[in-house]
CSV table of C-alpha atoms and ligand atoms in Angstrom, one decimal:
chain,number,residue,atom,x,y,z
G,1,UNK,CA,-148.3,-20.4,27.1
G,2,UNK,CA,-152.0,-19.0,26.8
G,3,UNK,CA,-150.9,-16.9,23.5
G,4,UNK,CA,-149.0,-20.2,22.2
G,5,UNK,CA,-152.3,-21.7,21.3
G,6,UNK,CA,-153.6,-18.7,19.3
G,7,UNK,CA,-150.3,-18.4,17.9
G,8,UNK,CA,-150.5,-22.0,16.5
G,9,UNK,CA,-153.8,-21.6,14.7
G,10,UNK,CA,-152.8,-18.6,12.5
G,11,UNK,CA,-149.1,-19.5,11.8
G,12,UNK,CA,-147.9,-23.5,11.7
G,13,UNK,CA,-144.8,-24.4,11.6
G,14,UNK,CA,-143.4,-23.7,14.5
G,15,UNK,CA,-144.0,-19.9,13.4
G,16,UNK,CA,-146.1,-18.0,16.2
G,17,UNK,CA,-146.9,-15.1,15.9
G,18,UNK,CA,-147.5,-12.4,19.3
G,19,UNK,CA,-151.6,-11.8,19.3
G,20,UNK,CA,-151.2,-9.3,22.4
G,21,UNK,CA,-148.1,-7.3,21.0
G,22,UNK,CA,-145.4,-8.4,23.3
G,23,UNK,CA,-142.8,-10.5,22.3
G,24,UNK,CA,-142.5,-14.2,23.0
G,25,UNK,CA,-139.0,-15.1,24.4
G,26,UNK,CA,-137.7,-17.0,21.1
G,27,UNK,CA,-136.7,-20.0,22.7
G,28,UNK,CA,-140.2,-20.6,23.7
G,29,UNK,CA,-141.3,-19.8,20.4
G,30,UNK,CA,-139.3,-21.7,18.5
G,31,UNK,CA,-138.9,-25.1,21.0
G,32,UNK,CA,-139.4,-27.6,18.2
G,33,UNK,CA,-142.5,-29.8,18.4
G,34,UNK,CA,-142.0,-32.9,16.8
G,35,UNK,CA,-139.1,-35.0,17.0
G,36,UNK,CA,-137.6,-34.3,13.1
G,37,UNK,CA,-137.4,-30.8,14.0
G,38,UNK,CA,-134.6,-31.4,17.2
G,39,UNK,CA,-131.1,-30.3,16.0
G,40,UNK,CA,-128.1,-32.5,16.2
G,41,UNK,CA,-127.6,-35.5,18.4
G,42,UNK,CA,-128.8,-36.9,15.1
G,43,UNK,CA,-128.1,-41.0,16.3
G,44,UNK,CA,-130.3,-40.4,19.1
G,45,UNK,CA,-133.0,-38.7,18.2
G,46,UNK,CA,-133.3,-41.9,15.1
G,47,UNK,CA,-133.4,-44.1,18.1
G,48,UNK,CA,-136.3,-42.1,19.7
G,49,UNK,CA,-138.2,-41.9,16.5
G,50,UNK,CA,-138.0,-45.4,16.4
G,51,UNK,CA,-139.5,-46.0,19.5
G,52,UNK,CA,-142.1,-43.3,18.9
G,53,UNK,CA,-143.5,-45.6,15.8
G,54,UNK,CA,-143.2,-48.7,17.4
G,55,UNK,CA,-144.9,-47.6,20.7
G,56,UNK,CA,-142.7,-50.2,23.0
G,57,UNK,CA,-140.5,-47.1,25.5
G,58,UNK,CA,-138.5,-48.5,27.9
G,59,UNK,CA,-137.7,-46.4,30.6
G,60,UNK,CA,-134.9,-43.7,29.5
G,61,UNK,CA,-132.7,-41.1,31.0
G,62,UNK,CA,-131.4,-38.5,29.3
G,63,UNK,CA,-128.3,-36.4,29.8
G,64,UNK,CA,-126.2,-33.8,29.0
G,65,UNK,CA,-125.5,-30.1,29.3
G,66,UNK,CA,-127.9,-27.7,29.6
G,67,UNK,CA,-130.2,-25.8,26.6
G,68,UNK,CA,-129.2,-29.0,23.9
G,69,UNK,CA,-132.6,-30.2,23.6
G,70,UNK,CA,-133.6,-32.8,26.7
G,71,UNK,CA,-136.2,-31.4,27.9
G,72,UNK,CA,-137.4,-30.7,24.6
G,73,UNK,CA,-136.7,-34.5,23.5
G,74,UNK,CA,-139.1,-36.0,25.8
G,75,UNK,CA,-142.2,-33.5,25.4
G,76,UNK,CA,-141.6,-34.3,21.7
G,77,UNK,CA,-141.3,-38.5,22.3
G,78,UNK,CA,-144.2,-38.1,24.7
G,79,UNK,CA,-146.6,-36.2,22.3
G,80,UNK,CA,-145.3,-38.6,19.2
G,81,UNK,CA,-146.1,-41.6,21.0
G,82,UNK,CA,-149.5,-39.9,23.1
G,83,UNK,CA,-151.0,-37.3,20.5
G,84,UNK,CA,-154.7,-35.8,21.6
G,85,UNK,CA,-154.2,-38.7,24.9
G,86,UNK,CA,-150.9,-36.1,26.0
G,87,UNK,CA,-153.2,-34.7,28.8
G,88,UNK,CA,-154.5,-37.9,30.3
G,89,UNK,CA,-151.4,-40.0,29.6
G,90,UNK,CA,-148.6,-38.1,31.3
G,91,UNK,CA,-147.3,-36.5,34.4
G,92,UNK,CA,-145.2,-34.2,34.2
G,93,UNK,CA,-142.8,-33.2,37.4
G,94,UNK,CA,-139.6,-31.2,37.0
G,95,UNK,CA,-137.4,-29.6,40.0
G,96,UNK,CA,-139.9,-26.8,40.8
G,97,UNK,CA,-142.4,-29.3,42.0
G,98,UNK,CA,-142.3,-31.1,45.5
G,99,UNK,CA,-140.8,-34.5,44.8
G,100,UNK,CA,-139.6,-35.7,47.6
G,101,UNK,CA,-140.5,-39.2,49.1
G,102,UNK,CA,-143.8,-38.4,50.0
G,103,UNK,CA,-144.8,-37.4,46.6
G,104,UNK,CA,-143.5,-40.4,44.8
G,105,UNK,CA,-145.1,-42.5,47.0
G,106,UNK,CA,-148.4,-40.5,46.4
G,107,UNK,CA,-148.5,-38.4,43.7
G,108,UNK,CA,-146.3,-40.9,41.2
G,109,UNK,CA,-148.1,-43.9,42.4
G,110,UNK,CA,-151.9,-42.5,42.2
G,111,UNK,CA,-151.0,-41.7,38.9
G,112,UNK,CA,-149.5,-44.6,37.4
G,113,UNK,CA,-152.4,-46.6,39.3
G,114,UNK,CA,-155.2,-44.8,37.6
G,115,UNK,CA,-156.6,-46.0,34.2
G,116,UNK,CA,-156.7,-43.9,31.1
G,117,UNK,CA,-157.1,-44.8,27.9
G,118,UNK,CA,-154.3,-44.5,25.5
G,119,UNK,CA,-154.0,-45.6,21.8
G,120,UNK,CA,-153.3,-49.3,22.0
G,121,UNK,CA,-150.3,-50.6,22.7
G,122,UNK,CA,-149.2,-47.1,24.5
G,123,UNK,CA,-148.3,-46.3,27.9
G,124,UNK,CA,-148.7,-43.8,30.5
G,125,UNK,CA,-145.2,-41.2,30.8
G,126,UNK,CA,-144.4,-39.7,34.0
G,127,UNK,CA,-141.7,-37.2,33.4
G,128,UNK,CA,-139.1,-35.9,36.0
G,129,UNK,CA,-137.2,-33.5,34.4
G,130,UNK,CA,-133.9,-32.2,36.0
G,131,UNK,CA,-133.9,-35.7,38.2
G,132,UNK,CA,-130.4,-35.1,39.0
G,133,UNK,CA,-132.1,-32.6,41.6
G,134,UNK,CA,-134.1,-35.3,43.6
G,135,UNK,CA,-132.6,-36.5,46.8
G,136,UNK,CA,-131.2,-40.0,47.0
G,137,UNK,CA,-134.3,-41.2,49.0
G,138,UNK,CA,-136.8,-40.3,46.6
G,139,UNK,CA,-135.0,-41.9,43.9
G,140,UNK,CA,-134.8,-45.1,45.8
G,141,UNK,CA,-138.8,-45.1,46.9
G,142,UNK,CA,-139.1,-45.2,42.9
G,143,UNK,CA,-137.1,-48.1,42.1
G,144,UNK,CA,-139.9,-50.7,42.9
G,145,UNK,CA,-142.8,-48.0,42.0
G,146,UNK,CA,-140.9,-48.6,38.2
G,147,UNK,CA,-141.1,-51.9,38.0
G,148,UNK,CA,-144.8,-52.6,39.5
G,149,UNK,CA,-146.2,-50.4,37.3
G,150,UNK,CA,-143.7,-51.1,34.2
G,151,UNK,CA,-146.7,-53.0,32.4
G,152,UNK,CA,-148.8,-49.2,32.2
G,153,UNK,CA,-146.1,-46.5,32.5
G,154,UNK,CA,-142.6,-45.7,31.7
G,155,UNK,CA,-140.1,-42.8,33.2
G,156,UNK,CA,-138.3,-40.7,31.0
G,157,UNK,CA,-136.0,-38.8,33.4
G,158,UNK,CA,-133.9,-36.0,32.0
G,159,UNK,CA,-130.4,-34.7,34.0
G,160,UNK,CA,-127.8,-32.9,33.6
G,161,UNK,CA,-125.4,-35.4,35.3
G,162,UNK,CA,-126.3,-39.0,34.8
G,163,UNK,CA,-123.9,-39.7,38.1
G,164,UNK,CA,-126.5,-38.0,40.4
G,165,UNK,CA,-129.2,-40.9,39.3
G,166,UNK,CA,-128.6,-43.4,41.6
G,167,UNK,CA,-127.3,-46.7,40.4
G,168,UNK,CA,-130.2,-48.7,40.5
G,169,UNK,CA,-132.4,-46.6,39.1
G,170,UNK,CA,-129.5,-46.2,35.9
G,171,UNK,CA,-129.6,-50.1,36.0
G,172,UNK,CA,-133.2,-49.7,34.9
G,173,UNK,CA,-133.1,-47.3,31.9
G,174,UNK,CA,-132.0,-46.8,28.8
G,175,UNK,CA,-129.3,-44.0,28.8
G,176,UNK,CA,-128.9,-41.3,26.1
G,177,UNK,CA,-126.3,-39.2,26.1
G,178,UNK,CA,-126.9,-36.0,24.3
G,179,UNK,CA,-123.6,-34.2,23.2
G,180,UNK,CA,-123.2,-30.5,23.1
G,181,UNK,CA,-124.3,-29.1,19.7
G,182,UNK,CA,-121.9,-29.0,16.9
G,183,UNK,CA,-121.2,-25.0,16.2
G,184,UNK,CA,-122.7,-25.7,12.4
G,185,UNK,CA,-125.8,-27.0,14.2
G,186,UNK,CA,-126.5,-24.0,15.8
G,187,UNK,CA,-125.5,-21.8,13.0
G,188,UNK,CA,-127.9,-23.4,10.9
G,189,UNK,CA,-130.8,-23.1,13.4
G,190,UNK,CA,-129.7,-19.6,14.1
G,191,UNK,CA,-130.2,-18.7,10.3
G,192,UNK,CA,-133.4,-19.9,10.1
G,193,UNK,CA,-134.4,-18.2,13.2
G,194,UNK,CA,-132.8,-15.0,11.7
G,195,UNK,CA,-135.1,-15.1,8.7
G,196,UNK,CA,-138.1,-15.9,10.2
G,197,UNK,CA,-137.5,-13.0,12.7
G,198,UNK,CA,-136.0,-10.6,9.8
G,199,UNK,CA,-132.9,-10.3,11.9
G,200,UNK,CA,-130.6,-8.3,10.4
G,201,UNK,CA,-126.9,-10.1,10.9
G,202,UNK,CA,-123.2,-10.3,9.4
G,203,UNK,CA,-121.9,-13.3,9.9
G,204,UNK,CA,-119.2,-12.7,11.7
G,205,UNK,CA,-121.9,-11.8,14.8
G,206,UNK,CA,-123.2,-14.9,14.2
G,207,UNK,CA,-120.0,-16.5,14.8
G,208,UNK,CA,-119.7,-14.8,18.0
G,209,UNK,CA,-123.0,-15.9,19.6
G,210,UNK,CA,-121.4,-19.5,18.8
G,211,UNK,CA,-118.2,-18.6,20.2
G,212,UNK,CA,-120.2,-17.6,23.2
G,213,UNK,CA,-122.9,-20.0,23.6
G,214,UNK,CA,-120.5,-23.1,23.5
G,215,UNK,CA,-123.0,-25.1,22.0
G,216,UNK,CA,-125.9,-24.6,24.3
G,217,UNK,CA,-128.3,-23.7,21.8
G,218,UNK,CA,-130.6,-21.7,24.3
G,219,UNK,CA,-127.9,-19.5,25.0
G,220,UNK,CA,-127.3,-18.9,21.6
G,221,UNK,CA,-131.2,-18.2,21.1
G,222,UNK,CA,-131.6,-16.0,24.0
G,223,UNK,CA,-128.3,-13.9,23.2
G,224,UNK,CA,-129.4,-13.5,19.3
G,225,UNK,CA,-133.0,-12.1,20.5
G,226,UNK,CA,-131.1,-9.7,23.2
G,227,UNK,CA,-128.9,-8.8,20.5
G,228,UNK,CA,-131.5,-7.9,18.0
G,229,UNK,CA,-133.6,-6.4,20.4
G,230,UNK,CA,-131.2,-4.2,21.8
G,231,UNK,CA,-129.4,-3.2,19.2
G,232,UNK,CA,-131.4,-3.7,15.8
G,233,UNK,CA,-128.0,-5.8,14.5
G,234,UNK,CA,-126.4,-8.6,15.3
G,235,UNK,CA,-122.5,-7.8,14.8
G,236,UNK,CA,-119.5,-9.1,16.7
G,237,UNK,CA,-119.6,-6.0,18.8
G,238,UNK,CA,-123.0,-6.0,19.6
G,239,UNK,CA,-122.9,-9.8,20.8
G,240,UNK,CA,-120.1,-9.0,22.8
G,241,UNK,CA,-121.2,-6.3,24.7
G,242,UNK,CA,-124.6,-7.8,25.2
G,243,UNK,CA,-122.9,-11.4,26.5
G,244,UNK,CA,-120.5,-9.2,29.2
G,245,UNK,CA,-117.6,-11.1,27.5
G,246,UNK,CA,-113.4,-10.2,27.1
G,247,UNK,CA,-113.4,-9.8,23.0
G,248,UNK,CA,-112.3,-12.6,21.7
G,249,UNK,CA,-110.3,-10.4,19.1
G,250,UNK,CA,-108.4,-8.8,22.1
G,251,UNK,CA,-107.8,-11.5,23.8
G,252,UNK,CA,-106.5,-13.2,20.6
G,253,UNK,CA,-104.0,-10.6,20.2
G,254,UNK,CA,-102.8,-11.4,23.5
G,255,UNK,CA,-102.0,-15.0,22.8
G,256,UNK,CA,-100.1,-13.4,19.5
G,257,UNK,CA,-98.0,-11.4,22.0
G,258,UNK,CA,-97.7,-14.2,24.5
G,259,UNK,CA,-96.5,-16.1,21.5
G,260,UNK,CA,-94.1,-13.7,20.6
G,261,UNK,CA,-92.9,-13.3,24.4
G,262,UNK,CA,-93.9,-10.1,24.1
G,263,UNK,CA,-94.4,-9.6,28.0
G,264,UNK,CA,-95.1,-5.5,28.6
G,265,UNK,CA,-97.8,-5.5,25.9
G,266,UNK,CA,-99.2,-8.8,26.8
G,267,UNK,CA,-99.5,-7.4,30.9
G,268,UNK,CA,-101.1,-4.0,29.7
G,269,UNK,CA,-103.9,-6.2,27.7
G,270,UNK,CA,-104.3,-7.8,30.1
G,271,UNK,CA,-105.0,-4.8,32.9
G,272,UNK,CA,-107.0,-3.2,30.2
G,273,UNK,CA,-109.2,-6.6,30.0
G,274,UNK,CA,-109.4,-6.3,34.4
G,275,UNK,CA,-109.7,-2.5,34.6
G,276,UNK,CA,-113.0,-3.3,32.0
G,277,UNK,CA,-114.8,-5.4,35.2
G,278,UNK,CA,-113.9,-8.8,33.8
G,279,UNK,CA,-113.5,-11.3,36.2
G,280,UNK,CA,-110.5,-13.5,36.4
G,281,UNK,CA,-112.7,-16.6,35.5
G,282,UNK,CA,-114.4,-14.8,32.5
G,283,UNK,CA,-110.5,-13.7,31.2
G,284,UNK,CA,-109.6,-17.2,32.0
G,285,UNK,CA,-112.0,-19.2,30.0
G,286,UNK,CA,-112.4,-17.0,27.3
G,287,UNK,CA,-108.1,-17.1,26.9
G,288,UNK,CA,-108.9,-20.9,26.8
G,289,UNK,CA,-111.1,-21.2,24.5
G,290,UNK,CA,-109.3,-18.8,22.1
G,291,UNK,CA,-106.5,-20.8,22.3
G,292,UNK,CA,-108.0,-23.7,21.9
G,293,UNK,CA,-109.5,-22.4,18.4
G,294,UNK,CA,-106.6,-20.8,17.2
G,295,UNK,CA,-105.4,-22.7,14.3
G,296,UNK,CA,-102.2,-20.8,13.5
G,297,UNK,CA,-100.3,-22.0,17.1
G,298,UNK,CA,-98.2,-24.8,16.7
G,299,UNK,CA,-100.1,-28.0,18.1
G,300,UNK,CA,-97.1,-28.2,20.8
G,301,UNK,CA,-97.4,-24.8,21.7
G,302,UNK,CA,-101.6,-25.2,21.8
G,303,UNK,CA,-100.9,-27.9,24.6
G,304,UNK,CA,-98.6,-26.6,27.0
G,305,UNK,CA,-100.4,-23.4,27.2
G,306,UNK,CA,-103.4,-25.3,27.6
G,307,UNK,CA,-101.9,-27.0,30.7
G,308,UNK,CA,-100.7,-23.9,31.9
G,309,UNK,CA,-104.3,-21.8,31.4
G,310,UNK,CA,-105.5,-25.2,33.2
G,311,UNK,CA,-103.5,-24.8,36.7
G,312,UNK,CA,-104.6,-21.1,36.7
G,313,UNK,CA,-108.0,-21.7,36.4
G,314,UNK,CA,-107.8,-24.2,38.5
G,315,UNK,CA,-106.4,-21.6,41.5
G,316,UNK,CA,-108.8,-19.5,40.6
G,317,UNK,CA,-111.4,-21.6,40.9
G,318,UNK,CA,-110.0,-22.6,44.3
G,319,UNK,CA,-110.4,-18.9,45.2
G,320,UNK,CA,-107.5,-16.3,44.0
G,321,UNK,CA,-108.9,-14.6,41.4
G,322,UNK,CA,-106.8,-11.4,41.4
G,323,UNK,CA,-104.5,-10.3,39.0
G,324,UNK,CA,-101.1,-11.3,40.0
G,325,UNK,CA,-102.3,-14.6,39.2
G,326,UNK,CA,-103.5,-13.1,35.8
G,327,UNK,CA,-100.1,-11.8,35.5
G,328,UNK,CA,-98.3,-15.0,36.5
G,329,UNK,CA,-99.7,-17.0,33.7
G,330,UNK,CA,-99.2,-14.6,31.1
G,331,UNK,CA,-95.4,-14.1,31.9
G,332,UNK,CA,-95.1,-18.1,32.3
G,333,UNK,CA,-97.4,-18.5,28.7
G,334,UNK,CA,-94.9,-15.8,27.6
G,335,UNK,CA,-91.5,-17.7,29.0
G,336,UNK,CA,-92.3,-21.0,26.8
G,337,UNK,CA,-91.8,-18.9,23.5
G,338,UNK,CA,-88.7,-17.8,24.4
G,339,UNK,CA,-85.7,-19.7,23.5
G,340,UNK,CA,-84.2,-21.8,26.9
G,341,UNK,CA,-80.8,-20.4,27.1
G,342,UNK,CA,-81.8,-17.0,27.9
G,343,UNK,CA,-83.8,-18.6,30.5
G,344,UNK,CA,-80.8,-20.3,33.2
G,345,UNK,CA,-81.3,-19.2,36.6
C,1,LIG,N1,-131.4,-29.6,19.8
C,1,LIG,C1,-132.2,-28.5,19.7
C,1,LIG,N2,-132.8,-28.2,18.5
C,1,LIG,C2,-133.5,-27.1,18.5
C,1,LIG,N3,-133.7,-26.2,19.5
C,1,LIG,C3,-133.1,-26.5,20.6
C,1,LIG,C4,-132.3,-27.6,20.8
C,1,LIG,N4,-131.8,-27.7,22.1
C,1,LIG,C5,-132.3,-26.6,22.7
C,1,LIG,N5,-133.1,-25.9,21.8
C,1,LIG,C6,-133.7,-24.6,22.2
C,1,LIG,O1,-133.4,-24.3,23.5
C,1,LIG,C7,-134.5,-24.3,24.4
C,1,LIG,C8,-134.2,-25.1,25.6
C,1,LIG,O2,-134.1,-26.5,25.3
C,1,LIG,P1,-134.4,-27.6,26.4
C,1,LIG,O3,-135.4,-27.1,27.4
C,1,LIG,O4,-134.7,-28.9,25.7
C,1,LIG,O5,-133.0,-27.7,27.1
C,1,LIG,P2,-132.5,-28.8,28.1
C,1,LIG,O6,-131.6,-29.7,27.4
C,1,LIG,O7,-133.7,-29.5,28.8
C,1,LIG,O8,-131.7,-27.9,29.2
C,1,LIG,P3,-131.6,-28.0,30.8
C,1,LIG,O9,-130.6,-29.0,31.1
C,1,LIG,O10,-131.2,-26.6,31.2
C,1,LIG,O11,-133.0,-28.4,31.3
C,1,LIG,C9,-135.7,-24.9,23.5
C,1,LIG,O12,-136.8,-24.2,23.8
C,1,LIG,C10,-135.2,-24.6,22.1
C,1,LIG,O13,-135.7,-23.4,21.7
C,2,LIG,MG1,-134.6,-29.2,30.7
């Protein structure tokens, strides 16, 4: 982060510019710094500007999937509500640190002991990012530690899954839930990325990195600056190749066939798609979530292949990812387009 702080003198904004000549990864460069500038989750992020003016945080927990912005949230509510105090006022501790028992009972208490001063009416932050990862003991020893202290210092804990916070300590926050970003969200922060960067793009690659990223907008982030930086354009192909994902477009044309009950060419896409080094769970998802987008199939017949995509995953998941099980879904995907009478056994 050394060249971060030259970088913010010469170009505001958000716009950082490399002083040594090597290149930033862009999701570090571009991790917005003030609340207004976080995409999507647009409800929640009012609520936390709200409590940034009025200074009264209670203890929150955020959570959601990764790369939407959590981590990001807090540094943002923290220096909103802190400003030049950011230093004194917080502790920061996140899964890489030691934080089992012994530290909140040390570390976590020292700190929310000591006296700083902070603009009135503010309190100290401690910060445990990625909480889900702390064992149940240490989040028990902190359930009286939060309310001693509650008069000085508030938690912000950020998770991926709110279930791994243990009840009590739930009972004591606020909970946001952050949703997955919409694929417009990311589209539009993508652009602006794009022309800060000069990245030349169609929009159809664009698309892709949505299609790939699933609205984590890190993913999206790294893959566009992989993308650009490996190939000078960010196309469909390019995305594809750089991601390690089935083609969309091929695998669409296998749910056309599948449609159609159109079994021999449906098997050979299919054993092109293995034969290329996918693994059964990558041709799995990505036939999912192809279906799932493709407008022009029949709602009814969106659903039962859905269910049926589902059970396969599902034994692959449990451990048979080979291709007879590849095989078996396609001819069953294939059986429920054609018509039932040729079908008695
Ligand atoms: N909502 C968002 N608006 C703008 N940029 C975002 C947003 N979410 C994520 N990013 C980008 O992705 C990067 C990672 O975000 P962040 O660290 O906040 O993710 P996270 O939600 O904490 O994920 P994890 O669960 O993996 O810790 C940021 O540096 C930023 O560039
Ligand atoms: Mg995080």
């Amino acid at each position: 982060m050394a060249s971060s702080s030259n970088g913010k003198a010469k170009a505001p904004d958000n716009k950082f510019s490399d002083a040594e000549g090597y290149e930033m990864p862009w999701v570090e460069k571009y991790r917005p710094r003030k609340l207004e500038d976080i995409v999507g989750n647009s409800e929640t992020i009012e609520r936390l500007k709200v409590i940034a003016e009025d200074g009264n945080v209670p203890h929150i927990i955020i959570s959601g999937m990764p790369g939407i912005g959590k981590t990001t949230s807090i540094h943002c509510l923290a220096h909103a509500l802190l400003g030049d105090a950011y230093r004194e006022g917080v502790l920061e501790l996140n899964a890489s640190d030691e934080r089992g028992i012994d530290v909140v009972r040390n570390k976590i208490k020292t700190f929310a002991q000591r006296k700083v001063t902070l603009p009135p009416g503010r309190h100290k932050i401690i910060i445990l990012d990625e909480a889900d990862s702390m064992t149940a003991g240490a989040q028990q020893a902190l359930r009286r530690t939060m309310e001693i202290y509650s008069n000085t210092t508030r938690f912000a804990l950020a998770c991926n899954m709110s279930n791994k916070i243990i009840e009590p300590i739930q009972s004591r926050c606020a909970i946001l839930r952050y949703a997955k970003l919409r694929d417009a969200e990311v589209m539009k922060r993508l652009k602006e990325i794009c022309e800060m960067e000069n990245v030349k793009s169609s929009d159809q690659g664009l698309q892709a990195l949505i299609f790939t990223a699933e609205g984590d907008m890190r993913q999206a982030i790294n893959n566009l600056q992989s993308t650009h930086s490996g190939f000078g354009f960010v196309s469909p192909e390019n995305v594809y190749k750089i991601c390690d994902q089935p083609h969309p477009v091929k695998v669409r044309q296998l749910v056309r066939e599948c449609q159609k009950g159109e079994i021999d060419q449906a098997l050979a896409r299919i054993n092109e798609l293995w034969e290329a080094g996918y693994s059964a769970v990558d041709i799995v998802t990505t036939v999912f979530r192809v279906v799932k987008g493709m407008e022009e199939l029949p709602e009814y017949t969106k659903l039962e292949f859905i269910r049926e995509i589902g059970w396969t995953h599902m034994r692959i998941l449990e451990g048979v990812g080979t291709l007879i099980q590849l095989g078996a879904m396609i001819a069953r995907l294939c059986r429920m387009s054609l018509p039932p009478h040729l079908l008695k056994l």
